[in-house]
Tab-separated table of C-alpha atoms and ligand atoms in Angstrom:
chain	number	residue	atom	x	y	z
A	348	UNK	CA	95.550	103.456	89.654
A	349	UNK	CA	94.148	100.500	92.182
A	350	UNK	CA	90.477	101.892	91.926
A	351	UNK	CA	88.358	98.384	90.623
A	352	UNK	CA	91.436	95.902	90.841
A	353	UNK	CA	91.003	92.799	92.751
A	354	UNK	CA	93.886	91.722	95.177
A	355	UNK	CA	94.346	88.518	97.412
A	356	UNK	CA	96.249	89.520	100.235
A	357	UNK	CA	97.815	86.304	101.522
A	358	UNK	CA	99.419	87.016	104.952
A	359	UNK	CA	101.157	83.982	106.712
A	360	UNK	CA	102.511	83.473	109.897
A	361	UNK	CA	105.103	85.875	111.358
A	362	UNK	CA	105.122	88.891	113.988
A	363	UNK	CA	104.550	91.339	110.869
A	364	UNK	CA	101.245	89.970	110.501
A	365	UNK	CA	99.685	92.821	111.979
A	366	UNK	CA	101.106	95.102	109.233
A	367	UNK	CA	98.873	93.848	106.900
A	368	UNK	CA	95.842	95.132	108.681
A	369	UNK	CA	97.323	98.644	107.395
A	370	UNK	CA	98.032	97.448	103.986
A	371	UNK	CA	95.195	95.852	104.014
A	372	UNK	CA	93.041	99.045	105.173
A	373	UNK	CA	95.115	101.150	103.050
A	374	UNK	CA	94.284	99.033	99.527
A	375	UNK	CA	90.744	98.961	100.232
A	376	UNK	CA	90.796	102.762	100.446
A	377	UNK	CA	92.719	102.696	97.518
A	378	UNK	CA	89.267	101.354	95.874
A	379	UNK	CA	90.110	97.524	95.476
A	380	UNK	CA	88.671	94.628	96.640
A	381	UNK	CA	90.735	92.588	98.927
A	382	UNK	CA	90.479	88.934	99.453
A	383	UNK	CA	92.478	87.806	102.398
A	384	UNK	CA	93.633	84.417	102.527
A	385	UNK	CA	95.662	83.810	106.041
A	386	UNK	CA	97.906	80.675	107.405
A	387	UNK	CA	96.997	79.020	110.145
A	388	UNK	CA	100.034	80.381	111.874
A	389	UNK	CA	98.998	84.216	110.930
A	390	UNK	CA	95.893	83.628	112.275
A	391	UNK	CA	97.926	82.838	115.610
A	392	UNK	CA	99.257	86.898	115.525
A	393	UNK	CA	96.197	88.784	114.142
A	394	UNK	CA	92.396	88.033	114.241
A	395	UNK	CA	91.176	86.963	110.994
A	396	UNK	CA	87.792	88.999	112.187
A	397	UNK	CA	90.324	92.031	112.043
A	398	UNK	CA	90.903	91.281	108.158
A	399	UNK	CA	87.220	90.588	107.188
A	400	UNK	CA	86.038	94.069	108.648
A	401	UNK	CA	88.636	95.643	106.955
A	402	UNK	CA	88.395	93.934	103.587
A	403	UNK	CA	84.441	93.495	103.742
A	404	UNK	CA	84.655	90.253	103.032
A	405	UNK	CA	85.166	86.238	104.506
A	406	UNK	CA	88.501	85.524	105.331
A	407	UNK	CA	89.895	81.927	104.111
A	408	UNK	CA	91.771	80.143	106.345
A	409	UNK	CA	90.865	76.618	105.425
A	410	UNK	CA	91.318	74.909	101.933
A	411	UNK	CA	87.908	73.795	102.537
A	412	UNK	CA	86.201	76.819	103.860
A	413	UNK	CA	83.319	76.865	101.009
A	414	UNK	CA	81.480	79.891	101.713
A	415	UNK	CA	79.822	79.967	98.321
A	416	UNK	CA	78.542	76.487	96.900
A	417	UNK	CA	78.335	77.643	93.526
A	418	UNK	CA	81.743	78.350	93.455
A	419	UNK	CA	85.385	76.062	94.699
A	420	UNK	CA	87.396	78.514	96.330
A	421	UNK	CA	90.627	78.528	96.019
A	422	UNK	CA	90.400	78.729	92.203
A	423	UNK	CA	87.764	81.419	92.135
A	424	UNK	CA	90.086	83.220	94.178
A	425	UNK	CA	92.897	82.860	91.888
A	426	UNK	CA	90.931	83.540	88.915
A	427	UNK	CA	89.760	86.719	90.289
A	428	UNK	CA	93.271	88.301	91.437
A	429	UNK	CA	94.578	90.806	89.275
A	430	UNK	CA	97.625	90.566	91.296
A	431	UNK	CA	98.684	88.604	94.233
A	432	UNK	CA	100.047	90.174	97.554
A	433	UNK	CA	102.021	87.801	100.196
A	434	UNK	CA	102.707	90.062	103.093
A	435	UNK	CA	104.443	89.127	105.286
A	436	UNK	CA	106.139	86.312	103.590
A	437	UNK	CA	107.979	83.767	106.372
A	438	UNK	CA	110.592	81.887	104.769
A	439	UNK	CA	107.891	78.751	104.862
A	440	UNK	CA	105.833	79.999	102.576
A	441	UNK	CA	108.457	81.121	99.915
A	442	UNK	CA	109.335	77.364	100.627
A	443	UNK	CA	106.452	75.937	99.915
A	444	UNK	CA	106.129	78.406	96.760
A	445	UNK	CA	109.522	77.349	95.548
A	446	UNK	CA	108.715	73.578	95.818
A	447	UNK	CA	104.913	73.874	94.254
A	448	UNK	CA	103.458	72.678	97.714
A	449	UNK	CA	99.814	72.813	97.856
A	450	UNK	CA	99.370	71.414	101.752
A	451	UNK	CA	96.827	74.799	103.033
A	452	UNK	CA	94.220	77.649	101.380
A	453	UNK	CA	97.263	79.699	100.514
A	454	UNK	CA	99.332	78.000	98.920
A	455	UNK	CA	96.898	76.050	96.866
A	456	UNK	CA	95.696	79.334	95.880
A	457	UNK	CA	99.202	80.312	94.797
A	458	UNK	CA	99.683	77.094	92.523
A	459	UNK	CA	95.930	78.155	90.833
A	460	UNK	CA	96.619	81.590	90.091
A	461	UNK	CA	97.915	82.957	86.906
A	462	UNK	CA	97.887	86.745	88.153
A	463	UNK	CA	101.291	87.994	89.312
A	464	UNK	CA	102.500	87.429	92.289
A	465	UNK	CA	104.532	90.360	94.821
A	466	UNK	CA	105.933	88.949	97.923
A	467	UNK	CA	107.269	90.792	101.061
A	468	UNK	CA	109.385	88.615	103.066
A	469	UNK	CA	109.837	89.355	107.160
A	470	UNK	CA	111.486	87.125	108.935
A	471	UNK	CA	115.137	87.065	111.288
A	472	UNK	CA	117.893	88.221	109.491
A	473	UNK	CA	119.658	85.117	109.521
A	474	UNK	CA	116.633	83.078	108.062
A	475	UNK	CA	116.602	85.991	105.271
A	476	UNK	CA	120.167	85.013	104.729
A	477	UNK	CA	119.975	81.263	104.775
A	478	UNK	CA	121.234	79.882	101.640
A	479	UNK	CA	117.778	77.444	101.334
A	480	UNK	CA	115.574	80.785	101.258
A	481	UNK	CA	117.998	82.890	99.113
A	482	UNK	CA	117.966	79.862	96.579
A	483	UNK	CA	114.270	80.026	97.060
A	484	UNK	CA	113.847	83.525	96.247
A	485	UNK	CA	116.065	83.126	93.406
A	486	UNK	CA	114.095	80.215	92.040
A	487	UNK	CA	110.655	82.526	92.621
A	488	UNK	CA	112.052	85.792	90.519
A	489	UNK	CA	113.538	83.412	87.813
A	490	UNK	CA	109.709	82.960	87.820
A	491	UNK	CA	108.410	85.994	87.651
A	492	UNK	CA	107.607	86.965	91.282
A	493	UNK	CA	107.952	90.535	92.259
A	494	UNK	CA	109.756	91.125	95.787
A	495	UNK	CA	109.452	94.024	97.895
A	496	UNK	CA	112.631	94.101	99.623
A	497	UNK	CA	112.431	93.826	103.253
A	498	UNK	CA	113.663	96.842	105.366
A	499	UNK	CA	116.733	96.961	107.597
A	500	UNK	CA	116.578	98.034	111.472
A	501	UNK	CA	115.148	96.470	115.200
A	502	UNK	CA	113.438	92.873	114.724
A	503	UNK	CA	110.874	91.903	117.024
A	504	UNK	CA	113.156	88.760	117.779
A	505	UNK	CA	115.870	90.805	119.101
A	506	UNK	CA	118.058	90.776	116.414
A	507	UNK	CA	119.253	94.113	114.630
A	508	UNK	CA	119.583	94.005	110.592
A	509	UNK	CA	117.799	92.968	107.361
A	510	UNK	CA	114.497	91.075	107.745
A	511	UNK	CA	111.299	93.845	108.791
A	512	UNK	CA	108.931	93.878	106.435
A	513	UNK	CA	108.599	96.900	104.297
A	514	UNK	CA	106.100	99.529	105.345
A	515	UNK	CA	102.716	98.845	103.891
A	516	UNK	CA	102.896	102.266	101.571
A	517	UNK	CA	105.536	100.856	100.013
A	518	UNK	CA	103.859	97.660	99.465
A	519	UNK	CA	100.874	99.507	97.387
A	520	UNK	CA	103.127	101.908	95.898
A	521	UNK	CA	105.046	98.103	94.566
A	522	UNK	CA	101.426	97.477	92.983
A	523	UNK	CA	100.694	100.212	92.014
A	524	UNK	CA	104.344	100.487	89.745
A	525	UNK	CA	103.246	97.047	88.458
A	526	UNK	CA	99.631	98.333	87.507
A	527	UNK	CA	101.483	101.158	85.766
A	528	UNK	CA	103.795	99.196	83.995
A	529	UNK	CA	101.038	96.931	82.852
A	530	UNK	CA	98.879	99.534	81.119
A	531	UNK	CA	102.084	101.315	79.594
A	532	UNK	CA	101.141	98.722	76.834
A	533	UNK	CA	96.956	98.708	76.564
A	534	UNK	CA	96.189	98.843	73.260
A	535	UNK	CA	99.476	99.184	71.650
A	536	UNK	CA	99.873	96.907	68.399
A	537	UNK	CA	103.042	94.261	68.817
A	538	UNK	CA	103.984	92.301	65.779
A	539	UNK	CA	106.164	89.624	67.101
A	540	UNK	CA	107.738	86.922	65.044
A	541	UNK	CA	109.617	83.447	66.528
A	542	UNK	CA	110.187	80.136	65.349
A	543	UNK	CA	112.219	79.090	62.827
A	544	UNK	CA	112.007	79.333	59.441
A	545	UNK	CA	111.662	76.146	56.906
A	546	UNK	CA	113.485	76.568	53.372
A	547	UNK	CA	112.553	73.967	51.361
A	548	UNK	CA	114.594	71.741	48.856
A	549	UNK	CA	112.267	69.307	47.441
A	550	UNK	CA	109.179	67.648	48.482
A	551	UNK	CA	110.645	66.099	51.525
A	552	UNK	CA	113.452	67.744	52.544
A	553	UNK	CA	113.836	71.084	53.813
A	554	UNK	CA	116.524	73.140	55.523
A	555	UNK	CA	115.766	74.642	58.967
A	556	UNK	CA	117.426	75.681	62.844
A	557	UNK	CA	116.817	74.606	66.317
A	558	UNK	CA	114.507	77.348	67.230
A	559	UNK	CA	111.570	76.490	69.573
A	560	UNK	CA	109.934	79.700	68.903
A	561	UNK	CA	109.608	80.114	72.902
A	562	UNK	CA	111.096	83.131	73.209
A	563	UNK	CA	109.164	85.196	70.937
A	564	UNK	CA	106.012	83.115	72.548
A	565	UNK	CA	106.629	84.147	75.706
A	566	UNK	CA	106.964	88.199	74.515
A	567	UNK	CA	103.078	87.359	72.772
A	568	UNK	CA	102.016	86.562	76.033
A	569	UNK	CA	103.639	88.926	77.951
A	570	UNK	CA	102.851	91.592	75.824
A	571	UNK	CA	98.680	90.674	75.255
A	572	UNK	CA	98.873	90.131	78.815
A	573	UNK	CA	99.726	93.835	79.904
A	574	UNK	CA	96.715	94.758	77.272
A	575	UNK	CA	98.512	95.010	73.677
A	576	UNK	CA	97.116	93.576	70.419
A	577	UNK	CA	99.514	90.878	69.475
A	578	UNK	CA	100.159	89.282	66.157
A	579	UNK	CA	102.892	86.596	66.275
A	580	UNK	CA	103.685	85.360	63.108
A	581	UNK	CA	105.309	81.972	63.814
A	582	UNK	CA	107.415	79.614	61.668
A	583	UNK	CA	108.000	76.503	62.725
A	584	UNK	CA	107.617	76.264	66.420
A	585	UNK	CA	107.110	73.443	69.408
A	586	UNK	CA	105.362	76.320	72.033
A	587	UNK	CA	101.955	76.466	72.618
A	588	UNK	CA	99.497	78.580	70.902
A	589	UNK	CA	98.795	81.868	73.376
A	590	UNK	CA	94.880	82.833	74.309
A	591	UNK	CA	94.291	86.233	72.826
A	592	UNK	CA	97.458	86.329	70.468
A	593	UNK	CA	96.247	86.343	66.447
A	594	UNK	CA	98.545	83.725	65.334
A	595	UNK	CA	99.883	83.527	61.790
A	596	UNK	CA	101.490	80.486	60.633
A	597	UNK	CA	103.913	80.911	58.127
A	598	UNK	CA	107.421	78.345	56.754
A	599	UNK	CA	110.078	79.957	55.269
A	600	UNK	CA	111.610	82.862	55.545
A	601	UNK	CA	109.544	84.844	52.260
A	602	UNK	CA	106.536	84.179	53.632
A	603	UNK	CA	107.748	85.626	57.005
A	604	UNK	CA	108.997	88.551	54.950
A	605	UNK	CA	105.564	89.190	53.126
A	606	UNK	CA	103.480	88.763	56.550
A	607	UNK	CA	105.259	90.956	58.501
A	608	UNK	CA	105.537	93.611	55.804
A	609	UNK	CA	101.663	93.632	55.285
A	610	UNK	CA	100.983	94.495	58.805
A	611	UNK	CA	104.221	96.826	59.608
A	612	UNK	CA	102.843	100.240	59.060
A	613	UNK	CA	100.252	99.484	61.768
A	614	UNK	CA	102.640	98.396	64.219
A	615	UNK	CA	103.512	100.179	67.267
A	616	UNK	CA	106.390	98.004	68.005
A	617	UNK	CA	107.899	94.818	66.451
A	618	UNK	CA	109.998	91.870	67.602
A	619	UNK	CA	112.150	90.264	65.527
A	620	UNK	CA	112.583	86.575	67.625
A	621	UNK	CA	112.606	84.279	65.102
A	622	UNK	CA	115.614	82.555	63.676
A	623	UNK	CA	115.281	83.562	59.855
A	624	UNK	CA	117.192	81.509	57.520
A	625	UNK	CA	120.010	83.663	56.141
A	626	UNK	CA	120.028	80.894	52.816
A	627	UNK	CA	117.398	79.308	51.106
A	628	UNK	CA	117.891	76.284	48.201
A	629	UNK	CA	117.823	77.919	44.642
A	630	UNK	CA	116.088	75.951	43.276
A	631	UNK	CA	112.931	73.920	45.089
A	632	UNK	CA	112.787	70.442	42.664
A	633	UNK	CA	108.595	69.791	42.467
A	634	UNK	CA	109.595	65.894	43.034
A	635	UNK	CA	111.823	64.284	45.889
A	636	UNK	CA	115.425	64.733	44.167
A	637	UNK	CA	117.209	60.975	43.434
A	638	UNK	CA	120.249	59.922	44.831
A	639	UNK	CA	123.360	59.275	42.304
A	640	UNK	CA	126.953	58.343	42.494
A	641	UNK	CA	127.991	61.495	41.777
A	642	UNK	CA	128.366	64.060	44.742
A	643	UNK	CA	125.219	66.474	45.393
A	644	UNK	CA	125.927	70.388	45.403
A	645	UNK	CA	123.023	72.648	46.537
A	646	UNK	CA	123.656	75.955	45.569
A	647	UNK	CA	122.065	78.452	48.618
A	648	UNK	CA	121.044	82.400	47.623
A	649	UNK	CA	120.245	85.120	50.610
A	650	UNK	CA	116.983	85.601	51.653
A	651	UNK	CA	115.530	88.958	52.227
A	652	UNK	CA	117.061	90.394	55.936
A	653	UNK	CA	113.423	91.232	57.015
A	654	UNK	CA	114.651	92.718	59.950
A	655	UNK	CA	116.990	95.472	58.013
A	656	UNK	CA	114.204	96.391	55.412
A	657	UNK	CA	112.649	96.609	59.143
A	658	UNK	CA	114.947	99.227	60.071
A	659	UNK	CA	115.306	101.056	56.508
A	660	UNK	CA	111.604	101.525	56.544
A	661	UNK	CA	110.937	102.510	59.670
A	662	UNK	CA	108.591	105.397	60.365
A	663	UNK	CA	108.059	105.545	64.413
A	664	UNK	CA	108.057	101.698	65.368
A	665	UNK	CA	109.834	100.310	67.889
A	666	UNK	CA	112.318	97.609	66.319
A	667	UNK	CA	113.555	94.924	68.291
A	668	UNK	CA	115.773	92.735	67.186
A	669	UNK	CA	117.342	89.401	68.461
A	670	UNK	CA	121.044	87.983	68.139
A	671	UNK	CA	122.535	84.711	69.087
A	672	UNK	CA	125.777	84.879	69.487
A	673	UNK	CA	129.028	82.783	70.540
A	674	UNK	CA	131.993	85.328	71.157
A	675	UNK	CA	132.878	89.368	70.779
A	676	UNK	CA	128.865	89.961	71.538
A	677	UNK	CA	129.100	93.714	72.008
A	678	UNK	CA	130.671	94.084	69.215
A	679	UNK	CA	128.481	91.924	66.664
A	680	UNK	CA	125.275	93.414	68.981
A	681	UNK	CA	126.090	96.821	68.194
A	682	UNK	CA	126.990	96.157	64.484
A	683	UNK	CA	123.744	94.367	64.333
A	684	UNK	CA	121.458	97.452	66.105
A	685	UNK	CA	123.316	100.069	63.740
A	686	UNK	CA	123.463	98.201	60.071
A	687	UNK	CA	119.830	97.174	60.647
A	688	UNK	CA	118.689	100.690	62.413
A	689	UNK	CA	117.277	98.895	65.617
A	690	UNK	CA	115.796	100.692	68.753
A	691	UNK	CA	117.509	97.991	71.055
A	692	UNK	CA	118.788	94.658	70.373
A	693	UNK	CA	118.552	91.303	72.201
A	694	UNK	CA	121.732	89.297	72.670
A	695	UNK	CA	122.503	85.640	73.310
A	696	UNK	CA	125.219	83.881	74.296
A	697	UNK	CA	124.624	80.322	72.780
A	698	UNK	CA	127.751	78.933	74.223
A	699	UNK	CA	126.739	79.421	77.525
A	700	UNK	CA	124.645	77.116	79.693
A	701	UNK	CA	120.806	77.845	79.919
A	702	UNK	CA	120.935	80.691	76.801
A	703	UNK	CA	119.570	80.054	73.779
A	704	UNK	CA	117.478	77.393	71.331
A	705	UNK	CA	115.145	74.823	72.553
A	706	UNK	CA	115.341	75.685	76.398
A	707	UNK	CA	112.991	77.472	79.117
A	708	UNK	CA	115.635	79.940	80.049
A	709	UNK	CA	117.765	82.448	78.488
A	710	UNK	CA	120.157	84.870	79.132
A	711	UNK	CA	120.316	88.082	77.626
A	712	UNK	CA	122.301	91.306	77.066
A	713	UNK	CA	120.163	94.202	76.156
A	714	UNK	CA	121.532	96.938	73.628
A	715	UNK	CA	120.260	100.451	72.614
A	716	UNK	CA	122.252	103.027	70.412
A	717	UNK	CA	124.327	104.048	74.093
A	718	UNK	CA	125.633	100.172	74.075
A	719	UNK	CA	124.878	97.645	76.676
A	720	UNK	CA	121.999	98.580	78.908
A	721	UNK	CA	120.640	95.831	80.871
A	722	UNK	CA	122.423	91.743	81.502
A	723	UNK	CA	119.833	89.478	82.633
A	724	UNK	CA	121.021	86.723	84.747
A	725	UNK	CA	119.705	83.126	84.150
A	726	UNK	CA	115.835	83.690	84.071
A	727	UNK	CA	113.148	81.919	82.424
A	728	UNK	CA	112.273	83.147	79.201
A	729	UNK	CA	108.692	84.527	80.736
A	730	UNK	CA	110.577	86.765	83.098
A	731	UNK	CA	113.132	87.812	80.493
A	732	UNK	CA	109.952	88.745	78.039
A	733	UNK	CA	108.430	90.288	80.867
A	734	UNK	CA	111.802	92.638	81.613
A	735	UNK	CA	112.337	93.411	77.809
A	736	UNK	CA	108.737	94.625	78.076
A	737	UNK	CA	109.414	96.928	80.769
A	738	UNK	CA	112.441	98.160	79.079
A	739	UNK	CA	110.885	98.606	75.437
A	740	UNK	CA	107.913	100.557	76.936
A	741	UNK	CA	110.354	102.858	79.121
A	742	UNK	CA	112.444	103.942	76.523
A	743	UNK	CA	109.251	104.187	74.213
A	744	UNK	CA	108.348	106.631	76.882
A	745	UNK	CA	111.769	108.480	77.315
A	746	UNK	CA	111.685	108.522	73.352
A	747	UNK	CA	108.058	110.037	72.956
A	748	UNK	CA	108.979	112.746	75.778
A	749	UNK	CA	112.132	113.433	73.887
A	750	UNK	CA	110.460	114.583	70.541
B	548	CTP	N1	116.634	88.375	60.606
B	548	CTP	C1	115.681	88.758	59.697
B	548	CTP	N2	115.728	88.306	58.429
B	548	CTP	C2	116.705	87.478	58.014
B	548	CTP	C3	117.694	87.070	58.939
B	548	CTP	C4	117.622	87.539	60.229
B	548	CTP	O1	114.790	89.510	60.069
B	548	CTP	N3	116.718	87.043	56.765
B	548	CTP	C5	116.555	88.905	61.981
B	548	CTP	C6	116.296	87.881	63.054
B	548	CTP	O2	114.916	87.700	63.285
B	548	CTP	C7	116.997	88.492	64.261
B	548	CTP	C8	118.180	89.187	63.633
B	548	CTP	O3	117.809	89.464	62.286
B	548	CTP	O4	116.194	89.460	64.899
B	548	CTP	C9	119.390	88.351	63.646
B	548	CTP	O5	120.342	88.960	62.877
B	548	CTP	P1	121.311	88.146	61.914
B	548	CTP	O6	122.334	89.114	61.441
B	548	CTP	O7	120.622	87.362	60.915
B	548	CTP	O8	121.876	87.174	62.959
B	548	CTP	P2	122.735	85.989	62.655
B	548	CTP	O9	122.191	85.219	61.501
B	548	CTP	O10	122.864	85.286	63.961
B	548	CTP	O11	124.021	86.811	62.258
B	548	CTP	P3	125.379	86.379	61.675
B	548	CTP	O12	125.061	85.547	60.488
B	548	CTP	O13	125.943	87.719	61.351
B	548	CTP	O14	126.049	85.686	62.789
């Protein structure tokens, strides 16, 4: 599972330290390569010389310890993790990670990288419980960062209770679960739509929703980034275009409707994000229509439900859909997953602070056909694409070893 991966094992400054000469010896005989980065303060407990026989390779201490010329670093180091180890993790450090410090090798290391990140923390058990690193830690999942809990017992300081760093076998089995989880979605084919949609009435006006399309962005990237082939057919968005998505622009809500249908039977799964227009104008006037004394009544017709033709349709995909709602969300969730024949639905509560259009985070109650199955707390809407990943592909799983 770790054969050929490439792991920076960054190990800063506690008594723990010298654990990660096992995890570190234990990786490399796992087949990967292993690029220790150390604090100064680590270096204080264990040898770097220790590390670089064990890893076969320099150890970087120093921001500006250049051993190849043709190369900076710190960001060929980050560009070359496939995943990021911090063992042990001393409350500094998760500091420093929470605040976007870049003041030694390690942390400006951690700023540069992309590749996920798994932290072990060690320290005394009050530090672990001080409200500073607890916010800290909180801040770092809402990002994405993987934690390896740290173990309960004797602490070299004397103390008795929560704060020993977990035993390095449990550290690679932690990568090795996120390596598994990854590939669970190599080469699977995700259609994913987001934005919202534009109806239009005339030649300048249109009608249209507050989506910012970042949800269903952030699934694209999650998704191509554990190996899928994404499509993300996109109405009108404010989110970035993603490396290695196919991106199809479309506007309103029958040219959603004709994109996604030409590319459904090839779909492995498909993720309904965008905010569809449930109206459109009846009529589109060619011109810009002239104002008049006289009131103006625009007649609206239905649009297509994509996402229920979706459903009807459906011949093994997995069908995701989204629902933003303001009160009674079970209930309209589980309406929603049955009328439109959904394998798991994503819920919204709009009204509440941090969920919904237009922001980084979200909030999100996950249905299946049993009823509520996982409530995300306040994440970023990376983390909560990331976690609907790892839910779609287990119950893909559960569903395939079912048949
Ligand atoms: N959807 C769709 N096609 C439409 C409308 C919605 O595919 N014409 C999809 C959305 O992409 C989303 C889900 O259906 O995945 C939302 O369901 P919907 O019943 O439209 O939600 P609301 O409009 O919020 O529902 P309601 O009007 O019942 O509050």
């Amino acid at each position: 599972m770790l054969r050929g991966k490439t792991i920076v094992l960054g190990i800063s400054g506690g008594i723990a330290a010298y654990k990660a000469a096992a995890l570190c010896s234990k990786l490399v005989q796992a087949g990967v390569t292993v690029r220790v980065i150390m604090t100064e303060s680590a270096a204080k407990f264990i040898t770097p010389l220790t590390l670089q026989t064990l890893s076969r390779h320099p150890v970087y201490l120093d921001t500006f310890d250049e051993f190849d010329p043709a190369v900076v670093s710190h960001i060929n180091l980050a560009d070359s993790a496939d995943l990021v180890i911090i063992a042990p993790a001393t409350a500094n450090i998760l500091a420093k990670m929470a605040a976007g410090l870049a003041d030694d090798m390690l942390s400006t290391t951690l700023l540069a990288t992309t590749a996920p990140v798994l932290v072990a923390p060690a320290m005394n058990v009050h530090m672990y419980a001080h409200p500073a690193v607890e916010r800290n830690m909180e801040l770092l999942a809402e990002r994405g960062v993987k934690f390896v809990e740290p173990g309960t017992g004797q602490l070299a300081c004397g103390y008795v209770g929560k704060g020993r760093l977990a035993e390095p076998e449990e550290i690679v089995r932690a990568a090795e679960q996120w390596f598994t989880q990854r590939d669970k979605l190599t080469g699977k084919r995700v259609l994913v739509t987001a934005g919202g949609t534009v109806e239009r009435l005339d030649a300048v006006r249109y009608l249209t929703n507050d989506s910012s399309g970042k949800m269903g962005f952030a699934i694209a990237e999650a998704a191509v980034n554990r190996g899928a082939e994404v499509t993300l057919i996109a109405a009108r968005a404010t989110a970035a275009p993603i490396a290695g998505v196919t991106m199809i622009n479309v506007e309103s809500a029958e040219q959603m409707y004709n994109s996604v249908m030409e590319r459904y039977e090839a779909a492995d799964i498909v993720v309904k994000a965008a905010a569809v227009a449930d109206y459109r104008p009846l009529v589109r006037s060619e011109g810009k229509i002239k104002k008049t004394e006289e009131r103006l009544v625009i007649e609206l017709e239905r649009t297509t439900d994509i996402l229920k033709t979706l459903g009807e349709r459906k011949a093994g995909q997995f069908l995701v859909g989204f629902a933003a709602e303001t009160d009674q969300i079970e209930h309209y969730a589980m309406d929603k997953l049955r009328r439109k024949n959904c394998d798991l639905v994503v819920a919204n509560n709009v009204s509440q602070e941090g969920a919904g259009f237009n922001l980084d985070t979200n909030i999100v109650q996950v249905f299946g056909e049993e009823g509520l199955i996982e409530s995300m707390p306040l994440l970023q809407k990376r983390e909560v694409a990331d976690r609907l990943l790892t839910l779609i592909t287990d119950r893909m799983a559960a569903k395939g070893a079912g048949e």
